[in-house]
Coordinates of C-alpha atoms in Angstrom, one line a residue:
M1 CA 1.0 24.3 15.1
Q2 CA -0.8 22.6 12.2
E3 CA -3.2 19.7 12.9
P4 CA -1.6 16.3 12.0
A5 CA -4.1 15.7 9.1
A6 CA -3.2 19.2 7.7
V7 CA 0.5 18.3 7.8
L8 CA -0.2 15.0 6.0
R9 CA -2.3 16.8 3.5
Q10 CA 0.5 19.2 2.7
W11 CA 3.1 16.4 2.4
I12 CA 0.8 14.6 -0.1
A13 CA 0.2 17.8 -2.1
E14 CA 4.0 18.4 -2.3
S15 CA 5.0 14.8 -3.3
G16 CA 4.9 12.8 -6.5
N17 CA 6.5 9.7 -4.8
I18 CA 4.3 8.4 -2.0
V19 CA 4.4 4.8 -0.9
F20 CA 1.7 3.3 1.3
F21 CA 2.4 0.4 3.7
G22 CA -0.7 -1.1 5.3
G23 CA -2.0 -3.8 7.6
A24 CA -5.2 -5.3 8.8
G25 CA -6.5 -2.0 10.3
V26 CA -6.9 -0.7 6.7
S27 CA -9.7 -3.2 6.2
T28 CA -11.5 -3.1 9.5
E29 CA -13.7 -0.3 8.3
S30 CA -14.8 -2.6 5.5
G31 CA -16.1 -5.1 8.1
I32 CA -13.0 -7.4 8.1
P33 CA -11.8 -7.9 11.7
D34 CA -8.1 -7.7 12.4
F35 CA -6.1 -10.3 14.4
R36 CA -5.0 -8.5 17.5
S37 CA -7.7 -6.1 18.6
V38 CA -10.3 -6.9 21.4
D39 CA -12.5 -8.7 18.9
G40 CA -9.7 -10.0 16.7
L41 CA -9.0 -13.5 15.6
Y42 CA -6.3 -14.0 18.2
R43 CA -8.8 -13.3 21.0
Q44 CA -11.2 -16.0 19.9
T45 CA -11.2 -19.6 21.2
W46 CA -10.4 -22.5 18.8
S47 CA -9.2 -26.0 19.0
H48 CA -5.7 -24.7 18.3
P49 CA -4.3 -21.1 18.3
P50 CA -5.0 -19.3 15.0
E51 CA -1.3 -19.0 14.2
V52 CA -1.1 -22.8 14.4
M53 CA -4.2 -23.4 12.3
L54 CA -2.8 -21.0 9.7
S55 CA 0.6 -22.7 9.6
H56 CA 2.1 -24.8 6.8
T57 CA 2.4 -27.8 9.2
F58 CA -1.3 -27.6 10.1
F59 CA -2.2 -27.3 6.4
E60 CA -0.2 -30.5 5.7
T61 CA -1.3 -32.5 8.8
H62 CA -4.9 -31.3 9.4
T63 CA -5.9 -30.3 5.9
E64 CA -9.7 -30.6 6.2
E65 CA -9.7 -28.6 9.5
F66 CA -7.4 -26.0 7.9
F67 CA -9.9 -25.4 5.1
D68 CA -12.9 -25.3 7.4
F69 CA -11.1 -22.5 9.4
Y70 CA -9.9 -20.7 6.3
R71 CA -13.4 -20.6 4.8
R72 CA -15.1 -19.5 8.0
K73 CA -12.6 -16.9 9.1
L74 CA -10.5 -15.5 6.2
L75 CA -13.1 -15.0 3.5
F76 CA -15.3 -11.9 3.4
P77 CA -17.0 -11.9 -0.1
D78 CA -19.3 -9.1 0.8
A79 CA -16.6 -6.7 2.0
R80 CA -16.2 -3.5 -0.1
P81 CA -13.4 -0.9 -0.3
N82 CA -13.7 1.9 2.3
A83 CA -12.6 5.5 2.3
A84 CA -8.9 4.6 2.8
H85 CA -8.8 2.2 -0.2
L86 CA -10.6 4.6 -2.4
R87 CA -8.4 7.7 -1.6
L88 CA -5.3 5.7 -2.1
A89 CA -6.5 4.6 -5.5
E90 CA -7.3 8.2 -6.3
L91 CA -3.8 9.3 -5.3
E92 CA -2.3 6.7 -7.7
R93 CA -4.4 8.0 -10.5
E94 CA -3.2 11.5 -9.7
G95 CA 0.4 10.3 -10.1
R96 CA 1.3 10.8 -6.4
L97 CA 1.2 7.3 -5.1
R98 CA 3.7 4.9 -6.5
A99 CA 2.9 1.7 -4.7
V100 CA 0.7 0.0 -2.1
V101 CA 2.6 -2.5 0.0
T102 CA 0.0 -4.5 2.0
Q103 CA 0.0 -7.3 4.5
N104 CA -3.7 -7.9 3.7
I105 CA -5.0 -10.8 1.6
D106 CA -8.4 -9.4 0.9
G107 CA -7.9 -7.7 -2.5
L108 CA -9.7 -4.6 -1.5
H109 CA -7.0 -2.2 -2.8
Q110 CA -7.5 -3.7 -6.3
Q111 CA -11.3 -3.5 -6.0
A112 CA -10.9 0.2 -5.2
G113 CA -8.8 0.7 -8.4
S114 CA -5.2 0.5 -7.2
R115 CA -2.9 -1.1 -9.8
N116 CA 0.6 -1.3 -8.3
V117 CA -0.3 -3.4 -5.2
L118 CA 2.4 -5.5 -3.6
E119 CA 0.8 -8.3 -1.6
L120 CA 3.4 -9.5 1.0
H121 CA 1.1 -12.2 2.3
G122 CA -0.6 -13.2 -1.0
S123 CA -4.3 -13.2 -1.8
V124 CA -7.5 -15.2 -1.2
H125 CA -8.4 -14.4 -4.8
R126 CA -5.7 -16.8 -6.2
A127 CA -5.2 -20.5 -5.7
Y128 CA -2.8 -23.2 -7.0
C129 CA -2.1 -26.9 -6.7
A130 CA 0.4 -27.6 -3.9
A131 CA 1.6 -30.7 -5.9
C132 CA 2.0 -29.6 -9.5
G133 CA 1.8 -25.8 -9.2
R134 CA -1.1 -25.4 -11.6
A135 CA -3.1 -22.2 -11.1
H136 CA -6.8 -22.5 -10.2
P137 CA -9.6 -20.0 -9.7
A138 CA -10.2 -19.0 -6.1
S139 CA -13.7 -20.4 -6.4
A140 CA -12.1 -23.9 -6.5
I141 CA -11.3 -23.6 -2.7
N142 CA -13.4 -20.7 -1.4
A143 CA -16.7 -22.4 -2.0
G144 CA -18.0 -25.8 -0.9
T145 CA -16.6 -28.0 1.9
G146 CA -13.8 -30.5 2.3
V147 CA -10.4 -30.6 0.7
P148 CA -10.3 -29.3 -2.9
R149 CA -8.3 -31.5 -5.3
C150 CA -6.5 -30.8 -8.6
A151 CA -6.8 -33.1 -11.6
C152 CA -3.3 -34.4 -10.6
G153 CA -4.6 -35.4 -7.2
G154 CA -2.8 -32.7 -5.3
V155 CA -4.4 -30.3 -2.8
I156 CA -5.5 -26.9 -4.2
R157 CA -4.4 -24.3 -1.7
P158 CA -4.9 -20.6 -1.4
D159 CA -2.1 -18.4 -2.6
V160 CA -1.4 -16.9 0.8
V161 CA 1.7 -17.0 2.9
L162 CA 1.1 -19.3 5.9
Y163 CA 3.1 -19.3 9.1
E164 CA 6.4 -21.1 8.6
E165 CA 6.5 -20.1 4.9
A166 CA 8.7 -17.4 3.4
L167 CA 7.5 -14.3 1.7
D168 CA 7.8 -14.2 -2.1
D169 CA 11.3 -12.9 -2.9
D170 CA 10.2 -10.8 -5.9
T171 CA 7.4 -9.1 -4.0
V172 CA 9.8 -8.3 -1.1
E173 CA 12.4 -6.9 -3.5
R174 CA 9.9 -4.7 -5.3
A175 CA 8.6 -3.4 -1.9
V176 CA 12.1 -2.6 -0.7
R177 CA 12.9 -0.7 -3.9
A178 CA 9.6 1.3 -3.6
I179 CA 10.2 2.1 0.1
E180 CA 13.8 3.1 -0.4
A181 CA 12.9 5.6 -3.1
A182 CA 9.8 7.1 -1.4
E183 CA 9.6 10.7 -0.5
V184 CA 6.6 10.1 1.8
L185 CA 6.1 6.8 3.5
L186 CA 2.5 6.4 4.8
V187 CA 2.1 3.5 7.2
A188 CA -1.4 2.7 8.4
G189 CA -3.5 0.1 10.1
T190 CA -0.7 -2.1 11.4
S191 CA 0.7 -2.9 14.8
L192 CA 4.1 -3.4 13.1
A193 CA 4.5 -6.6 15.1
V194 CA 4.6 -9.1 12.2
F195 CA 8.1 -9.8 10.8
P196 CA 9.7 -9.8 8.3
A197 CA 7.0 -7.5 6.8
A198 CA 7.4 -4.8 9.5
G199 CA 11.1 -4.8 9.0
L200 CA 10.6 -3.3 5.5
L201 CA 10.2 0.1 7.2
N202 CA 13.9 0.1 8.0
Y203 CA 14.6 0.6 4.3
Y204 CA 13.0 4.1 4.3
R205 CA 15.5 6.8 3.9
G206 CA 13.3 9.9 3.8
R207 CA 12.1 12.3 6.5
R208 CA 8.4 12.2 6.0
L209 CA 7.2 9.0 7.7
A210 CA 3.6 9.2 8.7
L211 CA 2.1 6.5 10.9
I212 CA -1.7 6.2 11.3
N213 CA -2.9 3.6 13.8
L214 CA -5.5 3.5 16.5
S215 CA -3.0 2.2 19.1
E216 CA 0.6 2.9 19.7
T217 CA 3.3 0.9 17.9
A218 CA 6.9 0.2 18.5
Y219 CA 7.7 2.5 15.6
D220 CA 5.9 5.6 16.8
H221 CA 9.2 7.2 18.1
Q222 CA 10.7 6.8 14.6
A223 CA 7.8 8.5 12.8
D224 CA 7.9 12.1 11.7
L225 CA 4.1 12.3 12.1
V226 CA 1.9 10.0 14.3
I227 CA -1.9 10.0 14.1
H228 CA -3.9 7.8 16.4
E229 CA -7.2 7.8 14.5
K230 CA -9.1 5.6 12.0
I231 CA -7.3 5.6 8.7
G232 CA -10.6 6.0 6.7
E233 CA -11.4 9.2 8.7
V234 CA -7.9 10.5 8.2
M235 CA -7.8 9.8 4.5
K236 CA -11.1 11.6 3.9
Q237 CA -9.2 14.8 5.1
V238 CA -6.2 14.4 2.8

């Protein structure tokens, strides 16, 4: 029987239509902690639970505290792409990888060179006015202190999807189309516990679903290949 990494390497070599679906675990090897592991954000103590502090309601009612938390815990300006990001970008250049669907907001896939990146939860590298919709550079909110304001007087907010907010319809539709058409669906670094994003896997119609994650997920039994290792180490082998 072939080793799992060898099977995945063969699938990749035989396909020209691979789609990658990734979560926070893809960026942990770049020094960005995830939410649910032992050292993750959800295991830390705050004045409110992180899912409350990252909610639309909290942004509206505790705006200054929201920005303090956002700047301290969601920004990692020194993070750099790791082996997984770099290999995925290489597969795209080779014409094998059609799309990266990511739950991450760090922009590391683009830094690595990936071009067709569908950011389900937005990006810390974009900002806009919550009142007038005007686009602003991320530096308008990522640096400094206090509540950033637009010339119109509105609050400049990060272009990320907060709790209680819907995903962008166009991004979701593009992700669904890519996943439906994929020959190989490579899922990595995600607990598959965050919906509606995790539900996108249900649109896959192929028979080569590979799942790479350190811990088990609720989708392990549906996968055609399961690898419980660090994604960066696996991607170095394929």
